[in-house]
Structure formats: structure tokens, C-alpha cells
């Protein structure tokens, strides 16, 4: 089948989802109010609470939620065939992710921009809040520790990407000054910023930076990981307008341009989908497509991490409540478009079926490697650019996505410690600097304490990311649903997605427990059990709150 046809169908369906379905959800279900005074205005402090242009905020939100996961998950899941991955990404984006992301922003904005874990205490109960925040902390720990490894590996494997990846930080600092200090128009700043970033990409292959294999007794990967956490720690305490917002915005534009280049290359080359539509000849050891498809592809269809960003940083910068539709729902659409690109290049970016089968000789293979190699194959053949330049551009895309997610993730982890300080009245933990130190220390403890000198400890618990992430998405939808019941609004548009996600994820957790037991991996077995029990307890608390609020709503009806 033609990759162009698959691309066209996917984009048309997502466009219909945004222009029709998201409008219905925003106006009839969440009832977004343009006159509501958002926390960005009510609590404005110039650091975390900053009213922000919706296009700039969309850039922050999109690049923060995207990360490397919408590339990795879909590019792994095509091992079951490209059609199941395509259907889950497209319809998951329309009916699941968009509602989840915009709903999490709305719920947080209506509760002083508190995180979804913190507001659970008011909406559901204190016990649910305590358990929920532990699950959130574990997820952020996984994301921050693992994405540092992903970026470090990319920079070790592709030295030509080092200058563009780090140079983007300098560009972002300049952009922040131009927008907020010099008051230069957004269009001018956008053009200059994107040109600067692509100039760095063109420069990258000419000045590759190769980290030595060993530095002061540490591996090159470990040095990059330490530098990344040092940077993320500084970035997490700077005012959002200075680095986080402009970095995410300009990266979002650059990444969107990169996505358009990739789509244009697919249209020009018009490759065939080499991968099977439905793959019955999967390698030995490949788990069942049900329910693993729905946790392997999280970001790109629906992801609990999105709820953390929506209620953690995005809600604190929302200028008008109605912006939640564009920022949240269209942010999910942007990620769905990235996941769609990953499916296409991982399915059509190979010369022969044999080449594809070599890449996917075992479950878990593919990922970023398939995205970079497949995308470079399509771009170089369609546009005549060198393989090195095409691979550099796609590597920078993946690294910048992961980097902006890590920036936001560490800031969110700092918020978790500060919220714990508020909840348990620990004064010193309420402050930004001590909370940031705790966030970095916990990540480094996992990275180097569990992983040894190479800093790869986050990979030890990464097998639980998919299930933990999807559980968080289901639980976030539960909180939103409880709020809708309290407001006496229709709940089926959130209830159906949350039931589907929770059922599939609980089954996947149980299957993972059996796998960990058979492998003798008792550490992950115990952690899996903890996550499963925590999710069941929170779900029971939410169900009880749902029943209670429905009873109250029924009594209040005339």
C-alpha cells in the first residue's frame, strides 16, 4: 500500500477530530469560559505563573509531552503490523489523548493550577491523593532518568548532533530576551529562531563533537548524563519565560518544520509500506498484541505523562481558559502526527521486506534507530541530501524532543516535592532550590546507584513505563470524570476512554508480572505489584467518589 495514502487518511481524520470533536468537547462538556480568570493571571509571579501567548504555550506543551516516546513506541509496535499501530494512534489521538490533555488543563485551571495528583485530594480524597502522587513520582523518575540515557546515547552515536542540540539552548535564551525584554514581534522571532536552529543542523556534520569513551574514570555516556542533569536543574529554577517557554516554542516550530520535511519527502518518494499490514509472522518471544499494543504505544495515542505536563506547567501559563482547546487538544494532535510519521518511516523506510525483518528480528527492536534510519532513507532518496545530513536532522529532532521533555519533567518533579512540602507542612521543601536538589538527587540515585558507573539505572525500571504511564492516564480521566459528575455534565466522553485504558493496562500489568516471575526478575515483579495495587486502590477511591457525587447531583436536581 502507498505510504502517501496512509498519511493522507491519518491527517484528514486528525483534522476532523480537531475541528469538529474538540470543538464539541470544549463547548459542551468542559464549557471553557473566555472570561474565567486563569491562575496565570490570578497568581502571576514571573517565574512559574506567567500568562502566555497560546502559540508560544502550544510550543511548550507540544514539545514537552512529545519527547522520544511517540517515536519509540510506534516504531516498536509496527512489529505486529502497521495497521494496528496506525488505528490506535489516529483514533487514540482523536477520542482519547485530545480529551485527556485538554481535560487535565481545564481541571487544573479550575483548581488554582494544582497538579492532577494534588487536586485529587479535593476531588476524590486524601488517601487517593497520597497514592496517586507516589505513582506520579515514579513515572517522572523513569522519564527523567531514561531520557537522559536516550539523549546521551544519541550524542555518542551521532557526534554531528551535539552542536545543534546544545546550541538550541543558546538560541532559546536569546529568543526569550527578544520576546519578553525587547518586545519584538513573534513572527520575526520565529523566523530568526527557526533559521538559527536549522543553521546549527547544517553546521553539525562539519563540527562533530565526540565525547571520549572514558573521562576521569567515567564512560562518555555517564559524562553526558551528568551534564544533562546539571543543565536541567538550572533550567528548572529559571523563570519559564527565560528558557523553558522560548526553548519549547522554537523547538516546536523547528520540529514541526522537520515533520513537514519528512511528510514532504514521503509524498515526493511515495514509498510502499514494506512492513506487513498485519504481521502474523512475529519473532519468537513477541508478546500478544492485546493488550500490549495499548501500552507499547502510549505517547502518540494517550499518555499519563501528558496529564502531568497539562496540570503541572501548562495550566500555570494559560492566558485564557479557551486556549486549553488549542494548546491541549491540538498539542495531542501534533504528537499524533509525530507518531504517524514514526509508523510510516518504520514501515516504508526500508528497501526490502528482508531489511525490515532484520531490523525487527526481536520484540523491542526498532525504536529511534528505525526512525532515524528509515527517515534518512526516505529524505535522502526523495530530496537528494546526504544520508549524514538527513540522519543528523532526525537525530536532533529526537534529542530535542527528549531534552524538552526532560526540562519539563524535572520541573514537574520539583513541583511534586514542593506539593509534598505543602501537604505535610515541611517548610524547607516548599522552596524551589531544595526541591530541585531533591529532584536531581533522586534521578541520579536511580541512574548511578542502580545502574553503576554508566548511569543507565533508569533502564532497569523502564519496562514498567508503558503500564505505569497508561494507568496514570486512566486515573487522570477518572479525576476529570468525577469533576464532570459534580458539575452535572455528560461523562461518557471521558468514561469510555478511561474504562478502556484501565482494563487494558491492568491486564498488561498482570501479564508483565508473570513475565518477570518467569525471568526471575523479582525487583520488577515487586514494583509491578506495587503499581498494580496502588492503581486499584486509587480506582476504588475514585469509583466511591464518583458514586458519591452522582448521588449528590441527583439530590440537587429539581
Coordinates of C-alpha atoms in Angstrom, one line a residue:
X1 CA 0.0 0.0 0.0
X2 CA 1.2 3.6 -0.7
X3 CA 2.6 5.4 2.3
X4 CA 1.1 8.6 0.9
X5 CA -2.4 7.2 1.1
X6 CA -1.9 6.1 4.7
X7 CA -0.5 9.6 5.5
X8 CA -3.5 11.4 3.9
X9 CA -6.1 9.3 5.7
X10 CA -4.4 9.8 9.0
X11 CA -4.0 13.6 8.7
X12 CA -7.6 14.0 7.4
X13 CA -9.0 12.1 10.3
X14 CA -7.0 14.0 12.9
X15 CA -8.0 17.3 11.3
X16 CA -11.7 16.3 11.6
X17 CA -11.1 15.4 15.2
X18 CA -9.7 18.8 16.0
X19 CA -12.1 21.0 14.0
X20 CA -15.3 19.0 15.0
X21 CA -14.8 16.8 18.0
X22 CA -12.6 19.1 20.1
X23 CA -15.0 22.0 19.5
X24 CA -17.8 19.9 20.8
X25 CA -15.8 18.8 23.9
X26 CA -14.6 22.3 24.6
X27 CA -18.0 24.0 24.3
X28 CA -20.5 21.3 25.5
X29 CA -18.5 19.2 28.0
X30 CA -15.8 21.3 29.6
X31 CA -17.6 24.6 28.7
X32 CA -14.4 26.6 28.5
X33 CA -15.1 30.2 29.6
X34 CA -13.1 33.0 27.9
X35 CA -13.9 35.3 30.9
X36 CA -12.6 33.0 33.6
X37 CA -9.6 34.4 35.4
X38 CA -6.9 31.8 35.0
X39 CA -4.2 31.1 37.6
X40 CA -1.6 32.6 35.3
X41 CA -3.2 36.0 36.0
X42 CA -4.5 35.4 39.5
X43 CA -1.2 34.0 40.8
X44 CA 1.2 35.7 38.4
X45 CA 4.8 35.6 39.8
X46 CA 7.0 36.0 36.8
X47 CA 8.6 32.6 37.4
X48 CA 6.1 29.7 37.1
X49 CA 2.8 31.6 36.7
X50 CA 3.1 33.6 33.5
X51 CA 0.2 34.5 31.1
X52 CA 1.5 33.3 27.7
X53 CA 0.5 33.7 24.1
X54 CA -1.3 30.5 23.1
X55 CA 1.0 29.8 20.2
X56 CA 4.1 30.0 22.5
X57 CA 2.4 27.9 25.1
X58 CA 1.4 25.3 22.4
X59 CA 5.1 25.0 21.5
X60 CA 6.0 24.4 25.2
X61 CA 3.2 21.9 25.7
X62 CA 3.8 20.0 22.4
X63 CA 7.5 19.6 22.8
X64 CA 7.2 18.7 26.5
X65 CA 4.6 16.0 26.0
X66 CA 6.1 14.6 22.8
X67 CA 9.6 13.5 24.0
X68 CA 11.1 10.4 22.4
X69 CA 8.1 8.2 23.3
X70 CA 5.9 8.9 20.3
X71 CA 8.8 7.9 18.2
X72 CA 9.9 4.9 20.2
X73 CA 6.5 3.3 20.9
X74 CA 5.0 3.3 17.4
X75 CA 8.4 2.4 15.8
X76 CA 8.4 -0.7 18.1
X77 CA 4.7 -1.6 17.8
X78 CA 4.8 -2.0 14.0
X79 CA 6.3 -5.4 14.7
X80 CA 2.6 -6.5 14.9
X81 CA 1.9 -4.8 11.6
X82 CA 1.5 -1.2 10.7
X83 CA -2.3 -1.2 10.6
X84 CA -3.0 -1.8 14.3
X85 CA -0.4 0.9 15.2
X86 CA -2.0 3.3 12.7
X87 CA -5.5 2.7 14.0
X88 CA -4.6 3.1 17.7
X89 CA -2.6 6.3 17.0
X90 CA -5.3 8.0 14.9
X91 CA -8.4 7.1 16.9
X92 CA -6.5 7.3 20.2
X93 CA -5.4 10.8 19.4
X94 CA -9.0 11.9 18.5
X95 CA -11.1 10.3 21.2
X96 CA -8.5 9.6 24.0
X97 CA -5.5 11.9 24.0
X98 CA -7.1 15.2 23.0
X99 CA -9.9 14.8 25.6
X100 CA -7.4 13.7 28.3
X101 CA -4.9 16.5 27.7
X102 CA -7.3 19.4 27.3
X103 CA -9.4 18.0 30.2
X104 CA -6.3 17.9 32.5
X105 CA -5.6 21.5 31.7
X106 CA -9.2 22.5 32.4
X107 CA -9.3 20.6 35.7
X108 CA -6.1 22.1 36.9
X109 CA -7.0 25.7 35.8
X110 CA -10.3 25.4 37.8
X111 CA -8.2 24.4 40.9
X112 CA -5.5 27.0 41.1
X113 CA -3.3 25.2 38.6
X114 CA -2.6 22.4 41.0
X115 CA -1.2 19.1 39.6
X116 CA -3.6 16.3 39.0
X117 CA -2.1 14.4 41.9
X118 CA -2.6 17.3 44.3
X119 CA -6.2 18.2 43.3
X120 CA -7.1 14.5 43.7
X121 CA -7.2 15.2 47.4
X122 CA -10.1 17.6 46.9
X123 CA -11.9 15.9 44.1
X124 CA -11.6 12.3 45.4
X125 CA -9.9 12.1 48.8
X126 CA -6.7 12.4 50.7
X127 CA -5.8 8.7 50.6
X128 CA -6.2 8.6 46.8
X129 CA -4.0 11.8 46.6
X130 CA -1.2 10.2 48.6
X131 CA -1.2 7.0 46.5
X132 CA -1.6 8.9 43.2
X133 CA 1.4 11.2 43.9
X134 CA 3.6 8.3 44.5
X135 CA 2.7 6.8 41.1
X136 CA 3.3 10.2 39.6
X137 CA 6.7 10.5 41.2
X138 CA 7.7 7.0 40.0
X139 CA 6.7 7.9 36.4
X140 CA 8.7 11.2 36.5
X141 CA 11.7 9.3 37.9
X142 CA 11.5 6.9 35.0
X143 CA 11.1 9.6 32.4
X144 CA 13.9 11.8 33.6
X145 CA 16.4 9.0 34.2
X146 CA 15.7 7.3 30.9
X147 CA 15.5 10.3 28.7
X148 CA 18.9 11.4 29.9
X149 CA 20.2 8.0 28.7
X150 CA 18.4 8.3 25.4
X151 CA 19.9 11.8 24.7
X152 CA 23.4 10.7 25.8
X153 CA 23.3 7.6 23.6
X154 CA 22.2 9.7 20.6
X155 CA 25.0 12.2 21.1
X156 CA 27.6 9.4 21.5
X157 CA 26.2 7.7 18.3
X158 CA 25.8 10.8 16.3
X159 CA 28.5 13.4 17.1
X160 CA 27.2 15.7 14.4
X161 CA 24.1 16.3 16.5
X162 CA 25.9 17.7 19.6
X163 CA 26.3 21.3 18.3
X164 CA 22.6 21.6 17.2
X165 CA 21.4 20.0 20.5
X166 CA 23.3 22.3 22.8
X167 CA 23.2 25.3 20.5
X168 CA 19.4 25.2 20.7
X169 CA 19.7 26.3 24.4
X170 CA 21.6 29.5 23.4
X171 CA 19.1 30.2 20.7
X172 CA 16.3 29.8 23.2
X173 CA 17.9 32.2 25.7
X174 CA 18.2 34.8 23.0
X175 CA 14.6 34.2 21.9
X176 CA 13.3 34.7 25.4
X177 CA 15.0 38.1 25.7
X178 CA 13.8 39.2 22.3
X179 CA 10.1 38.3 23.1
X180 CA 9.9 39.5 26.7
X181 CA 12.5 42.2 27.1
X182 CA 12.8 43.6 23.6
X183 CA 9.1 43.1 22.8
X184 CA 10.0 42.0 19.2
X185 CA 7.1 40.6 17.2
X186 CA 6.5 36.8 17.4
X187 CA 6.7 36.3 13.6
X188 CA 10.1 37.9 13.3
X189 CA 11.4 36.0 16.3
X190 CA 10.0 32.7 15.0
X191 CA 11.6 33.1 11.6
X192 CA 15.0 34.1 13.0
X193 CA 14.9 31.3 15.6
X194 CA 14.0 28.5 13.2
X195 CA 16.6 29.7 10.7
X196 CA 19.2 29.7 13.5
X197 CA 18.3 26.1 14.6
X198 CA 18.5 24.8 11.0
X199 CA 21.7 26.6 10.5
X200 CA 23.1 24.7 13.5
X201 CA 21.8 21.4 12.0
X202 CA 23.6 22.2 8.7
X203 CA 26.8 23.1 10.7
X204 CA 26.6 19.9 12.9
X205 CA 28.2 17.4 10.4
X206 CA 31.1 19.9 9.8
X207 CA 32.0 20.2 13.5
X208 CA 31.2 16.8 15.1
X209 CA 31.8 16.6 18.9
X210 CA 32.9 13.2 20.0
X211 CA 32.9 12.6 23.8
X212 CA 35.9 10.4 24.7
X213 CA 35.0 6.8 25.6
X214 CA 36.3 7.4 29.2
X215 CA 36.6 10.7 31.2
X216 CA 38.0 10.7 34.7
X217 CA 37.1 7.0 35.1
X218 CA 33.6 7.5 33.8
X219 CA 32.1 6.5 30.5
X220 CA 31.3 9.1 27.9
X221 CA 27.6 8.3 28.3
X222 CA 27.9 9.0 32.1
X223 CA 29.5 12.4 31.5
X224 CA 26.7 13.4 29.1
X225 CA 24.1 12.3 31.7
X226 CA 25.7 14.4 34.4
X227 CA 25.9 17.4 32.1
X228 CA 22.2 16.9 31.1
X229 CA 21.1 16.8 34.7
X230 CA 23.2 19.8 35.6
X231 CA 21.6 21.8 32.8
X232 CA 18.0 20.5 33.6
X233 CA 18.5 21.5 37.2
X234 CA 19.4 25.1 36.3
X235 CA 16.6 25.2 33.7
X236 CA 14.0 24.1 36.2
X237 CA 14.6 27.0 38.6
X238 CA 14.9 29.8 35.9
X239 CA 11.7 31.8 35.1
X240 CA 9.7 29.9 32.5
X241 CA 9.9 32.9 30.1
X242 CA 13.7 32.9 30.2
X243 CA 14.4 29.4 28.9
X244 CA 11.6 26.8 29.2
X245 CA 9.0 28.7 27.1
X246 CA 11.2 30.0 24.3
X247 CA 13.2 26.7 24.1
X248 CA 10.0 24.7 23.8
X249 CA 8.3 27.2 21.4
X250 CA 11.2 27.5 19.0
X251 CA 11.9 23.8 19.2
X252 CA 8.3 23.1 18.5
X253 CA 8.4 25.2 15.3
X254 CA 11.7 23.6 14.2
X255 CA 10.4 20.1 15.0
X256 CA 7.2 20.9 13.1
X257 CA 9.2 22.1 10.1
X258 CA 11.2 18.9 10.4
X259 CA 8.0 16.9 10.4
X260 CA 6.7 18.7 7.3
X261 CA 10.0 17.9 5.6
X262 CA 9.6 14.3 6.5
X263 CA 6.0 14.3 5.2
X264 CA 7.0 16.1 2.0
X265 CA 9.7 13.5 1.4
X266 CA 7.2 10.7 1.8
X267 CA 4.9 12.5 -0.7
X268 CA 7.8 13.0 -3.2
X269 CA 9.2 9.5 -2.9
X270 CA 5.8 7.8 -2.5
X271 CA 7.3 4.6 -1.0
X272 CA 5.3 1.5 -0.4
X273 CA 4.6 0.2 3.1
X274 CA 7.2 -2.6 3.2
X275 CA 6.1 -3.9 6.6
X276 CA 3.0 -6.2 6.7
X277 CA -0.3 -4.6 7.3
X278 CA -1.0 -7.3 9.9
X279 CA 2.1 -9.3 10.9
X280 CA 1.3 -13.0 11.7
X281 CA 5.0 -14.0 11.5
X282 CA 6.3 -12.2 14.5
X283 CA 9.6 -13.2 16.1
X284 CA 9.7 -15.8 18.8
X285 CA 9.1 -14.2 22.2
X286 CA 6.9 -11.4 20.9
X287 CA 4.0 -10.8 23.4
X288 CA 0.4 -10.8 22.3
X289 CA -0.8 -7.7 20.5
X290 CA -3.6 -7.5 23.1
X291 CA -3.2 -5.7 25.4
X292 CA 0.5 -4.9 24.8
X293 CA -0.2 -2.7 21.8
X294 CA -2.0 -0.2 24.0
X295 CA 0.9 0.2 26.4
X296 CA 3.7 0.0 23.9
X297 CA 2.1 3.0 22.1
X298 CA 1.4 5.4 24.9
X299 CA 2.6 8.8 23.8
X300 CA 1.0 9.3 20.4
X301 CA -2.3 7.8 21.4
X302 CA -2.8 8.6 25.1
X303 CA -0.3 9.2 27.9
X304 CA -0.5 9.9 31.6
X305 CA 2.6 12.0 31.3
X306 CA 0.6 14.5 29.3
X307 CA -1.7 15.0 32.3
X308 CA 1.4 15.9 34.4
X309 CA 2.5 18.5 31.9
X310 CA -1.0 19.8 31.4
X311 CA -1.7 20.2 35.1
X312 CA 1.9 21.0 36.1
X313 CA 3.4 23.7 33.8
X314 CA 0.9 24.4 31.1
X315 CA -2.0 25.3 33.4
X316 CA 0.2 27.8 35.1
X317 CA 0.8 29.7 31.8
X318 CA -2.7 29.6 30.2
X319 CA -3.7 33.1 29.3
X320 CA -7.4 32.3 28.6
X321 CA -9.3 29.2 29.6
X322 CA -10.5 28.7 26.0
X323 CA -6.8 28.4 24.9
X324 CA -6.9 24.9 26.5
X325 CA -8.5 23.6 23.3
X326 CA -5.7 24.7 21.1
X327 CA -2.9 24.0 23.5
X328 CA -4.1 20.7 24.9
X329 CA -6.1 19.1 22.1
X330 CA -4.0 20.4 19.2
X331 CA -0.9 19.5 21.2
X332 CA -2.1 15.9 21.3
X333 CA -2.8 16.1 17.5
X334 CA 0.8 17.3 17.0
X335 CA 2.1 14.3 18.9
X336 CA -0.2 12.0 17.0
X337 CA 1.2 13.4 13.7
X338 CA 4.7 12.6 15.0
X339 CA 3.7 9.1 15.9
X340 CA 2.1 8.7 12.5
X341 CA 5.4 9.8 10.9
X342 CA 7.2 7.2 13.1
X343 CA 4.9 4.5 11.9
X344 CA 5.4 5.5 8.2
X345 CA 9.2 5.6 8.2
X346 CA 9.5 2.5 10.3
X347 CA 7.2 0.7 7.8
X348 CA 8.2 2.2 4.5
X349 CA 11.8 3.4 5.1
X350 CA 13.4 0.1 4.0
X351 CA 14.4 -1.1 0.6
X352 CA 13.0 -4.7 1.1
X353 CA 10.9 -6.7 3.4
X354 CA 14.1 -8.6 4.3
X355 CA 15.7 -5.4 5.5
X356 CA 12.7 -4.6 7.6
X357 CA 12.6 -8.1 9.1
X358 CA 16.3 -7.8 10.0
X359 CA 15.5 -4.6 11.9
X360 CA 12.6 -6.3 13.7
X361 CA 14.2 -9.6 14.5
X362 CA 13.0 -9.4 18.1
X363 CA 10.4 -7.6 20.1
X364 CA 11.7 -4.3 21.5
X365 CA 13.9 -3.5 18.5
X366 CA 13.3 -0.6 16.1
X367 CA 12.5 2.5 18.1
X368 CA 14.7 5.6 17.5
X369 CA 17.1 3.6 15.3
X370 CA 14.3 2.6 12.9
X371 CA 13.0 6.2 12.9
X372 CA 16.4 7.7 12.1
X373 CA 17.5 5.1 9.5
X374 CA 14.1 4.8 7.9
X375 CA 13.5 8.6 7.8
X376 CA 17.0 9.3 6.5
X377 CA 16.5 6.7 3.7
X378 CA 13.2 8.4 2.6
X379 CA 14.6 12.0 2.8
X380 CA 17.9 11.3 1.1
X381 CA 16.2 9.4 -1.8
X382 CA 13.4 12.0 -2.2
X383 CA 15.4 15.2 -1.8
X384 CA 18.9 14.2 -2.8
X385 CA 20.5 15.3 0.5
X386 CA 23.2 13.2 2.1
X387 CA 22.4 10.4 4.5
X388 CA 24.5 12.0 7.2
X389 CA 22.6 15.3 7.0
X390 CA 19.2 13.6 6.9
X391 CA 20.2 11.4 9.9
X392 CA 21.5 14.4 11.8
X393 CA 18.3 16.3 11.3
X394 CA 16.2 13.4 12.6
X395 CA 18.6 12.7 15.4
X396 CA 18.3 16.3 16.5
X397 CA 14.5 16.1 16.3
X398 CA 14.6 13.0 18.6
X399 CA 17.1 14.6 21.0
X400 CA 15.4 17.9 21.2
X401 CA 12.0 16.3 21.9
X402 CA 13.6 14.2 24.7
X403 CA 15.5 17.2 26.0
X404 CA 12.5 19.5 26.3
X405 CA 10.6 16.7 28.0
X406 CA 13.4 16.2 30.5
X407 CA 13.4 20.0 31.2
X408 CA 9.7 19.9 32.0
X409 CA 9.9 16.6 33.7
X410 CA 12.5 17.8 36.2
X411 CA 10.5 21.0 36.9
X412 CA 7.4 18.8 37.5
X413 CA 9.4 16.6 39.9
X414 CA 10.4 19.7 41.7
X415 CA 6.7 20.7 41.9
X416 CA 5.9 17.2 43.4
X417 CA 8.4 17.8 46.2
X418 CA 7.1 21.3 46.8
X419 CA 3.5 20.0 47.0
X420 CA 4.6 17.3 49.5
X421 CA 6.1 20.2 51.5
X422 CA 2.7 21.9 51.4
X423 CA 0.7 18.8 52.2
X424 CA 2.9 17.7 55.1
X425 CA 3.9 21.2 56.2
X426 CA 7.7 20.8 55.6
X427 CA 8.7 24.4 55.2
X428 CA 12.2 23.9 53.6
X429 CA 10.7 21.5 51.0
X430 CA 8.3 24.2 49.8
X431 CA 11.2 26.2 48.4
X432 CA 12.3 25.9 44.8
X433 CA 16.1 25.2 45.3
X434 CA 15.9 22.4 47.9
X435 CA 13.0 20.8 45.9
X436 CA 15.2 20.9 42.8
X437 CA 18.1 19.4 44.6
X438 CA 15.9 16.6 45.8
X439 CA 14.6 16.0 42.3
X440 CA 18.1 15.8 40.8
X441 CA 19.4 13.6 43.6
X442 CA 16.6 11.1 43.2
X443 CA 17.2 10.8 39.5
X444 CA 21.0 10.5 39.9
X445 CA 20.4 7.9 42.7
X446 CA 18.4 5.8 40.3
X447 CA 20.8 6.4 37.4
X448 CA 24.1 5.8 39.1
X449 CA 23.0 4.0 42.3
X450 CA 21.1 1.3 40.4
X451 CA 22.9 1.5 37.1
X452 CA 26.5 1.8 38.2
X453 CA 29.2 4.0 36.6
X454 CA 27.4 4.3 33.2
X455 CA 24.4 6.0 34.7
X456 CA 21.9 3.7 33.0
X457 CA 19.9 2.8 36.1
X458 CA 16.7 4.2 34.8
X459 CA 16.6 1.5 32.2
X460 CA 16.1 -1.1 35.0
X461 CA 12.6 0.1 35.7
X462 CA 11.8 1.3 32.1
X463 CA 9.9 -1.9 31.3
X464 CA 7.2 -0.6 33.7
X465 CA 6.9 2.8 32.0
X466 CA 4.3 1.8 29.5
X467 CA 1.9 0.3 32.0
X468 CA 2.5 3.0 34.7
X469 CA 2.1 5.7 32.2
X470 CA -1.2 4.4 30.9
X471 CA -2.5 3.8 34.4
X472 CA -1.8 7.4 35.2
X473 CA -3.8 8.4 32.0
X474 CA -6.8 6.3 33.2
X475 CA -6.6 7.7 36.7
X476 CA -6.4 11.3 35.4
X477 CA -9.5 10.6 33.3
X478 CA -11.2 9.3 36.5
X479 CA -10.5 12.6 38.3
X480 CA -11.9 14.6 35.3
X481 CA -14.9 12.4 35.2
X482 CA -15.6 12.9 38.9
X483 CA -15.4 16.7 38.3
X484 CA -17.9 16.4 35.4
X485 CA -20.3 14.4 37.6
X486 CA -20.1 17.1 40.3
X487 CA -20.9 19.7 37.7
X488 CA -23.8 17.5 36.3
X489 CA -22.3 17.3 32.8
X490 CA -22.2 14.2 30.5
X491 CA -19.4 11.8 31.4
X492 CA -19.4 9.2 28.6
X493 CA -16.8 11.1 26.6
X494 CA -14.3 10.6 29.4
X495 CA -15.7 7.4 31.0
X496 CA -15.4 5.2 27.9
X497 CA -11.7 6.1 27.3
X498 CA -10.8 5.6 31.0
X499 CA -12.5 2.2 31.2
X500 CA -10.7 1.0 28.0
X501 CA -7.3 2.3 29.2
X502 CA -7.6 0.9 32.7
X503 CA -8.8 -2.5 31.6
X504 CA -6.0 -2.9 29.0
X505 CA -3.4 -1.6 31.4
X506 CA -4.3 -3.8 34.4
X507 CA -4.3 -6.9 32.1
X508 CA -0.9 -5.8 30.8
X509 CA 0.4 -5.4 34.4
X510 CA -0.7 -8.9 35.3
X511 CA 0.9 -10.4 32.2
X512 CA 4.1 -8.5 33.0
X513 CA 4.1 -9.9 36.5
X514 CA 4.1 -13.4 35.0
X515 CA 6.9 -12.5 32.7
X516 CA 9.0 -11.0 35.5
X517 CA 8.4 -14.1 37.6
X518 CA 9.5 -16.4 34.8
X519 CA 12.6 -14.3 34.2
X520 CA 13.4 -14.4 37.9
X521 CA 13.3 -10.5 38.0
X522 CA 11.9 -10.2 41.4
X523 CA 12.7 -6.5 41.7
X524 CA 10.4 -5.6 38.8
X525 CA 7.9 -8.2 40.0
X526 CA 7.6 -6.4 43.3
X527 CA 7.5 -3.0 41.7
X528 CA 4.8 -4.2 39.2
X529 CA 2.7 -5.4 42.1
X530 CA 3.1 -2.1 44.0
X531 CA 2.0 -0.2 40.9
X532 CA -1.0 -2.6 40.4
X533 CA -2.2 -2.4 44.0
X534 CA -1.8 1.4 44.0
X535 CA -3.8 1.8 40.9
X536 CA -6.5 -0.5 42.2
X537 CA -6.8 1.5 45.4
X538 CA -6.9 4.8 43.6
X539 CA -9.5 3.4 41.2
X540 CA -11.7 2.2 44.1
X541 CA -11.4 5.6 45.8
X542 CA -12.4 7.3 42.5
X543 CA -15.3 4.9 42.0
X544 CA -16.5 5.7 45.5
X545 CA -16.2 9.4 44.9
X546 CA -18.0 9.0 41.5
X547 CA -20.9 7.3 43.2
X548 CA -21.0 9.9 46.0
X549 CA -21.0 12.8 43.6
X550 CA -23.7 11.2 41.4
X551 CA -25.9 10.8 44.4
X552 CA -25.4 14.4 45.5
X553 CA -26.1 15.6 41.9
X554 CA -29.3 13.5 41.8
X555 CA -30.5 15.1 45.1
X556 CA -29.8 18.6 43.8
X557 CA -31.8 18.1 40.7
X558 CA -35.2 20.0 40.9

